[in-house]
mmCIF file of C-alpha atoms in Angstrom:
data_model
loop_
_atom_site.group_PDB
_atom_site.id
_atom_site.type_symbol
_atom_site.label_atom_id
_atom_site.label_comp_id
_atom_site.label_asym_id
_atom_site.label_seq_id
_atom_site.Cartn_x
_atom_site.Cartn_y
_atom_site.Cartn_z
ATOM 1 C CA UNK X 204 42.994 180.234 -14.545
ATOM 2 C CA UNK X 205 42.465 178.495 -11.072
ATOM 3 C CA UNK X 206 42.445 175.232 -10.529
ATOM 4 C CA UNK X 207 41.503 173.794 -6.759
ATOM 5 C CA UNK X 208 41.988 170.298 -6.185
ATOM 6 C CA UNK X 209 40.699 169.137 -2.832
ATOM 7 C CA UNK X 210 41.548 165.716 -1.511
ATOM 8 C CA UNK X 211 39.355 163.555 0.897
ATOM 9 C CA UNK X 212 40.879 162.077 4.014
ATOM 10 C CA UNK X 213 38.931 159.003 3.360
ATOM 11 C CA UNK X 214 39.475 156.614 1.836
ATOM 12 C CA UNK X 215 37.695 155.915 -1.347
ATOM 13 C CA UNK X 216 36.482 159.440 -1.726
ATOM 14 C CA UNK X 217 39.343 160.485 -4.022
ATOM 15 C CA UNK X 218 40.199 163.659 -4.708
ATOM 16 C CA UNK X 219 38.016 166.793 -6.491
ATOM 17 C CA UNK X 220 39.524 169.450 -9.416
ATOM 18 C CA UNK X 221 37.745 172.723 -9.516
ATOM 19 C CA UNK X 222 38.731 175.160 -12.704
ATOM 20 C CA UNK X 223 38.015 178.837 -11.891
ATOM 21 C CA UNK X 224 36.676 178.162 -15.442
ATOM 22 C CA UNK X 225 35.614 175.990 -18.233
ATOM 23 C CA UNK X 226 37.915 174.837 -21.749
ATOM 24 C CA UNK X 227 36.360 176.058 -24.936
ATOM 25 C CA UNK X 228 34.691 173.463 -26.845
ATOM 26 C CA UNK X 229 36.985 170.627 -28.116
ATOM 27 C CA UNK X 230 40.500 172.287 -26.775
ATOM 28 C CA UNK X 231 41.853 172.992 -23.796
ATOM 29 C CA UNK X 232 41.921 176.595 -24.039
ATOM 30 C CA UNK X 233 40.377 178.625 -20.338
ATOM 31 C CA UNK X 234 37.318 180.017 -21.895
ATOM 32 C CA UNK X 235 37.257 183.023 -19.759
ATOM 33 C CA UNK X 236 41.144 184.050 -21.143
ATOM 34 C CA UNK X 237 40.023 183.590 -24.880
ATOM 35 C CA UNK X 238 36.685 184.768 -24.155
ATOM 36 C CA UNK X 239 38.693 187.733 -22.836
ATOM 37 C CA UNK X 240 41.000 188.015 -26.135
ATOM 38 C CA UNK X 241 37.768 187.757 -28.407
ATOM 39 C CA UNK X 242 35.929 190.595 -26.668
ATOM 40 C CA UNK X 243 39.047 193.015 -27.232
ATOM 41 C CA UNK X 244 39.696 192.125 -30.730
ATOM 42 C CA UNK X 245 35.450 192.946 -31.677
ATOM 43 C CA UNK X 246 35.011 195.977 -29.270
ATOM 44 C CA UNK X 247 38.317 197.643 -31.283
ATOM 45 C CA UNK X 248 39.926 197.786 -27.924
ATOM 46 C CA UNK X 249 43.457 198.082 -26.914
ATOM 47 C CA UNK X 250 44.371 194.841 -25.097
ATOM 48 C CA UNK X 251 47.499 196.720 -23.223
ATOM 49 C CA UNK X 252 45.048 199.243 -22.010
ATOM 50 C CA UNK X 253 42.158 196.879 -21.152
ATOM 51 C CA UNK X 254 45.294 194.588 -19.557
ATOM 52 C CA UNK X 255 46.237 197.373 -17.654
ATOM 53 C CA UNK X 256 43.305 198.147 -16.418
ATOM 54 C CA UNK X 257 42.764 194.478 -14.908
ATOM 55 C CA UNK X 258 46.262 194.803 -13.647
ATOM 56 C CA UNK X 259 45.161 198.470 -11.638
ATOM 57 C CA UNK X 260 42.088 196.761 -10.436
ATOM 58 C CA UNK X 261 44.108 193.684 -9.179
ATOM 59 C CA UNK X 262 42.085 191.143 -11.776
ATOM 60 C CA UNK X 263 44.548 188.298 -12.459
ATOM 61 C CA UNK X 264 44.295 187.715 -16.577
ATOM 62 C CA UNK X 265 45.644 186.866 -19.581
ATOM 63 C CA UNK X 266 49.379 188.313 -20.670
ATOM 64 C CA UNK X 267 49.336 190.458 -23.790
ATOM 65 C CA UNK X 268 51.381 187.768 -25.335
ATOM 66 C CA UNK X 269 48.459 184.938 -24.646
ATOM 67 C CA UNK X 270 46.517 188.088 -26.133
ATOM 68 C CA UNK X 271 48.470 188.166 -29.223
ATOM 69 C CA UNK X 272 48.764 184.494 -29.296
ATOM 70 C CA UNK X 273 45.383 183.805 -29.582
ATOM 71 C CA UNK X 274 44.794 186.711 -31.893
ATOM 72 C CA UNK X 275 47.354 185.150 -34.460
ATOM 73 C CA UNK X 276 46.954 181.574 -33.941
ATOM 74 C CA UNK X 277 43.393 181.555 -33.822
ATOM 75 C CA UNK X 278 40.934 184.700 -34.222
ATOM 76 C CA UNK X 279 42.498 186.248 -36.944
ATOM 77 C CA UNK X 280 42.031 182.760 -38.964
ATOM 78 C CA UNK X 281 38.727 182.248 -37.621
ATOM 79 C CA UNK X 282 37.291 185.478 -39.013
ATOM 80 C CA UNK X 283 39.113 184.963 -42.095
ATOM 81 C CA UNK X 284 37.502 182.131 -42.715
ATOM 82 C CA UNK X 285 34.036 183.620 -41.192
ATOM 83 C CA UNK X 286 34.514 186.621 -43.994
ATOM 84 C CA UNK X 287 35.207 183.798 -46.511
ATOM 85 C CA UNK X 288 32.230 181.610 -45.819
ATOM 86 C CA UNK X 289 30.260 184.673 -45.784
ATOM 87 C CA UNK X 290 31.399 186.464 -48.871
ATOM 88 C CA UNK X 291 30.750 183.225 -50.571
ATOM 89 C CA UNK X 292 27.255 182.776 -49.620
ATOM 90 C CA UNK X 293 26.142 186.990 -50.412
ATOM 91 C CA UNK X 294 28.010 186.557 -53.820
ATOM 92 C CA UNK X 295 25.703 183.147 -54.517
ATOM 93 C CA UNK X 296 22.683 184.911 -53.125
ATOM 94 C CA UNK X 297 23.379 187.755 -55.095
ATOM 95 C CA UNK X 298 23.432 185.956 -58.712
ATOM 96 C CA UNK X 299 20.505 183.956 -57.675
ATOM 97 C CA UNK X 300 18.521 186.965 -57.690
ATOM 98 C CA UNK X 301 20.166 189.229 -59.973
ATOM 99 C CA UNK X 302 21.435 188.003 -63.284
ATOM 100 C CA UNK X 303 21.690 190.817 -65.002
ATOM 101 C CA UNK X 304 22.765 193.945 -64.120
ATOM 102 C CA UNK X 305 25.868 195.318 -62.687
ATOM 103 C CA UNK X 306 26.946 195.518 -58.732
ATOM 104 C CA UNK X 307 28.694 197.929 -57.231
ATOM 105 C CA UNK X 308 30.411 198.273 -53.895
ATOM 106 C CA UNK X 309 31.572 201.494 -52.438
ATOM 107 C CA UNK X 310 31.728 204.257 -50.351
ATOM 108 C CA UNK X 311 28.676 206.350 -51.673
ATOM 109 C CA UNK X 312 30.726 207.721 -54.538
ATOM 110 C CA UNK X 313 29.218 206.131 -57.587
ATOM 111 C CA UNK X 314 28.222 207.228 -60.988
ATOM 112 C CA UNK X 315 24.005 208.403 -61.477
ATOM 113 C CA UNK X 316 24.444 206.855 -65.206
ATOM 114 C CA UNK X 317 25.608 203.215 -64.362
ATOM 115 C CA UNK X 318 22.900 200.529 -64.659
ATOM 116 C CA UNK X 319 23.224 199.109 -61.008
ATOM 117 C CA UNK X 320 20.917 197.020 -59.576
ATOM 118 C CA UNK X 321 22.574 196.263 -56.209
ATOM 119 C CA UNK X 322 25.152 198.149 -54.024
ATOM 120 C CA UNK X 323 27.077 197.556 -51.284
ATOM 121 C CA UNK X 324 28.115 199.917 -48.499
ATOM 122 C CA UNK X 325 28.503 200.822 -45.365
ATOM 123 C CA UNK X 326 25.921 202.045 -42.933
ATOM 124 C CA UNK X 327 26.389 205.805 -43.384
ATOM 125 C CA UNK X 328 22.853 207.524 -42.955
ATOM 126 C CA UNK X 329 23.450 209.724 -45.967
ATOM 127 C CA UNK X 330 23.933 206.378 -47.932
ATOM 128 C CA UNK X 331 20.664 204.885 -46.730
ATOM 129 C CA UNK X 332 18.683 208.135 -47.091
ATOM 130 C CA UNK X 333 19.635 208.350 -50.852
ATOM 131 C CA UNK X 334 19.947 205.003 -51.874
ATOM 132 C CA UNK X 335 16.165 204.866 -50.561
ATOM 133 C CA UNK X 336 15.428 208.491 -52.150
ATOM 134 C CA UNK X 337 17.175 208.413 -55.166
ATOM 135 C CA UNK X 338 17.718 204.813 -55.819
ATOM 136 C CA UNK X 339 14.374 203.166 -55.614
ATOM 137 C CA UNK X 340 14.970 200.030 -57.753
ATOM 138 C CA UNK X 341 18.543 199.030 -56.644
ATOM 139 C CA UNK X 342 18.585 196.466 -53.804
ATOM 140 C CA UNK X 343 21.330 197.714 -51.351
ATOM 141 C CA UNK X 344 23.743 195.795 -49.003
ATOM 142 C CA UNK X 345 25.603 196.489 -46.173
ATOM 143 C CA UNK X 346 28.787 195.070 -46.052
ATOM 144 C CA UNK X 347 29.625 192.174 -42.932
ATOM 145 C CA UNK X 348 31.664 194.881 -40.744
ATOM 146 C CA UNK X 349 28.561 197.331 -40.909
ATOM 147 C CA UNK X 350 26.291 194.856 -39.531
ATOM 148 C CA UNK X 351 26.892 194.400 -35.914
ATOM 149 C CA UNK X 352 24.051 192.753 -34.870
ATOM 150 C CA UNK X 353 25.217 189.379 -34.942
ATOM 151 C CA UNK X 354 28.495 189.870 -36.707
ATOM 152 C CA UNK X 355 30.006 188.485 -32.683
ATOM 153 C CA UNK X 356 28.008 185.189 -32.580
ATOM 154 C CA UNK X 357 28.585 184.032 -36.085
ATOM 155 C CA UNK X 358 32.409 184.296 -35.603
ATOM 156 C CA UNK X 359 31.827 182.846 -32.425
ATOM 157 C CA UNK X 360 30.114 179.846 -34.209
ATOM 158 C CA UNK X 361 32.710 179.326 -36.900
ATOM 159 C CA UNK X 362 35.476 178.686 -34.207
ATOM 160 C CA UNK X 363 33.031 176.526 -32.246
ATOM 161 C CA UNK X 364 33.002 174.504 -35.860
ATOM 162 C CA UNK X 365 36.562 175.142 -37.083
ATOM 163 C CA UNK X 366 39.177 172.439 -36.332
ATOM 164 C CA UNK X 367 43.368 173.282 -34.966
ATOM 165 C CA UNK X 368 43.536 172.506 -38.784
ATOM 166 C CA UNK X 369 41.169 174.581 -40.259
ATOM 167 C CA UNK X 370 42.808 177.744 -38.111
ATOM 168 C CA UNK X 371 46.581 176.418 -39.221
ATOM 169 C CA UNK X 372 45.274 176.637 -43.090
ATOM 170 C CA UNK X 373 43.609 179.976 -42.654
ATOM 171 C CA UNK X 374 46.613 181.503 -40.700
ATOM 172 C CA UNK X 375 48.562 180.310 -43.690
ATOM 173 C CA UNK X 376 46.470 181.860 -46.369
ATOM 174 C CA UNK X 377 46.559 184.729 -44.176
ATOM 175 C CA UNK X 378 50.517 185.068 -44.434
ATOM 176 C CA UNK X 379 50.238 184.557 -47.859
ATOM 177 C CA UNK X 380 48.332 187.751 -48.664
ATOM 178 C CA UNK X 381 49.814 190.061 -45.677
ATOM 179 C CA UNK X 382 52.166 192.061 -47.044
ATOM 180 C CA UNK X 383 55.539 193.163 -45.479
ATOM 181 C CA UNK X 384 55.941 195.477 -43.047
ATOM 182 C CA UNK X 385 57.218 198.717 -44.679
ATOM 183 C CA UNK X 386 60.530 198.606 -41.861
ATOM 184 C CA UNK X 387 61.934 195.827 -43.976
ATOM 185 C CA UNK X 388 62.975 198.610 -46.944
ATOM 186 C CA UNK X 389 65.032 200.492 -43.574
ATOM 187 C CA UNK X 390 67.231 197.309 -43.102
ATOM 188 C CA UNK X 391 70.622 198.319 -42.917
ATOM 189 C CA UNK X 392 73.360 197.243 -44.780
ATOM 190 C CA UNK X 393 76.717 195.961 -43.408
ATOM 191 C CA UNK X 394 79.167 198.775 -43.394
ATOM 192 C CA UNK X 395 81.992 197.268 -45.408
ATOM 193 C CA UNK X 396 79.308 196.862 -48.113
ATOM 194 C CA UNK X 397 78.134 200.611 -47.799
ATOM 195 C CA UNK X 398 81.019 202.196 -48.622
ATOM 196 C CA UNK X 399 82.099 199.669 -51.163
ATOM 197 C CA UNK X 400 78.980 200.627 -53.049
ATOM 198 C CA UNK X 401 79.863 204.604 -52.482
ATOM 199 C CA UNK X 402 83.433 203.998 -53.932
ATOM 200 C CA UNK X 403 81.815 202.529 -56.820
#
């Protein structure tokens, strides 16, 4: 980000600050370099590619590790807690209008002899065309990642509402259900304790 700050030669005219670009709401956070961050982490994008593409075209931007630090510290919480809220509110709409029955979520795979009366899926066109073919009675979802029309905005609007604390707790919960990274099971042992095992 730029910032111009332009003094007066007279006096009592001060001085002026000019920001190539506005905070995000209630931090202090350039919106253009989040803004930036946010759009690579939707579109599925590769933010050394997109950074290097900037870089060939002489854009000044973000480093991959403000990249990776706003992925982590705050849009990977945020749309945790966006997938929260909104799992919560499908499963209460859900028993509100189905109490009995079973539902199912899936690929398309499912069993002709269960009793559903709502699935969940992705938008696959074979899906739609037999769920509205074969499946006349059964009320059918599309699960939040399918659904791009205003999947963007939403997330958008639950960090515009979110607080530092609200992303801290989410990154937390977060951690607590990542698992490992498979290298860990490569770590090596000290030698000494190698071939002390072997002699065994």
């Amino acid at each position: 980000m730029a910032k111009v700050v332009t003094m007066c030669p007279n006096q009592g005219c001060g001085s002026n600050v000019w920001d190539s670009q506005p905070s995000m709401v209630g931090t202090k956070i350039p919106a253009g370099n989040f803004l930036l961050s946010f759009a690579i982490l939707v579109a599925g994008g590769s933010p050394s590619k997109t950074l290097r593409i900037f870089e060939h075209m002489g854009l000044s931007c973000i480093a991959l590790s403000t990249y990776f630090r706003h992925q982590s510290e705050i849009l990977f919480p945020v749309i945790c807690m966006h997938w929260k809220k909104y799992q919560k509110q499908i499963v209460t709409d859900i028993k509100k209008e189905n109490e009995k029955g079973i539902i199912g979520a899936g690929d398309g795979r499912h069993d002709k002899e269960l009793n559903m009366t709502i699935f969940i899926s992705d938008r696959h066109t074979s899906i739609k065309k037999h769920m509205r073919e074969q499946l006349l009675k059964v009320v059918h979802y599309f699960d939040l990642w399918h659904l791009t029309k205003n999947y963007v905005d939403d997330i958008f609007e639950t960090f515009v509402q979110s607080t530092e604390d609200d992303h801290e707790c989410a990154s937390k919960a977060l951690a607590e259900i990542t698992p490992s990274p498979m290298d860990t099971m490569l770590e090596k042992q000290p030698k000494d304790e190698a071939i002390a095992k072997r002699d065994q």
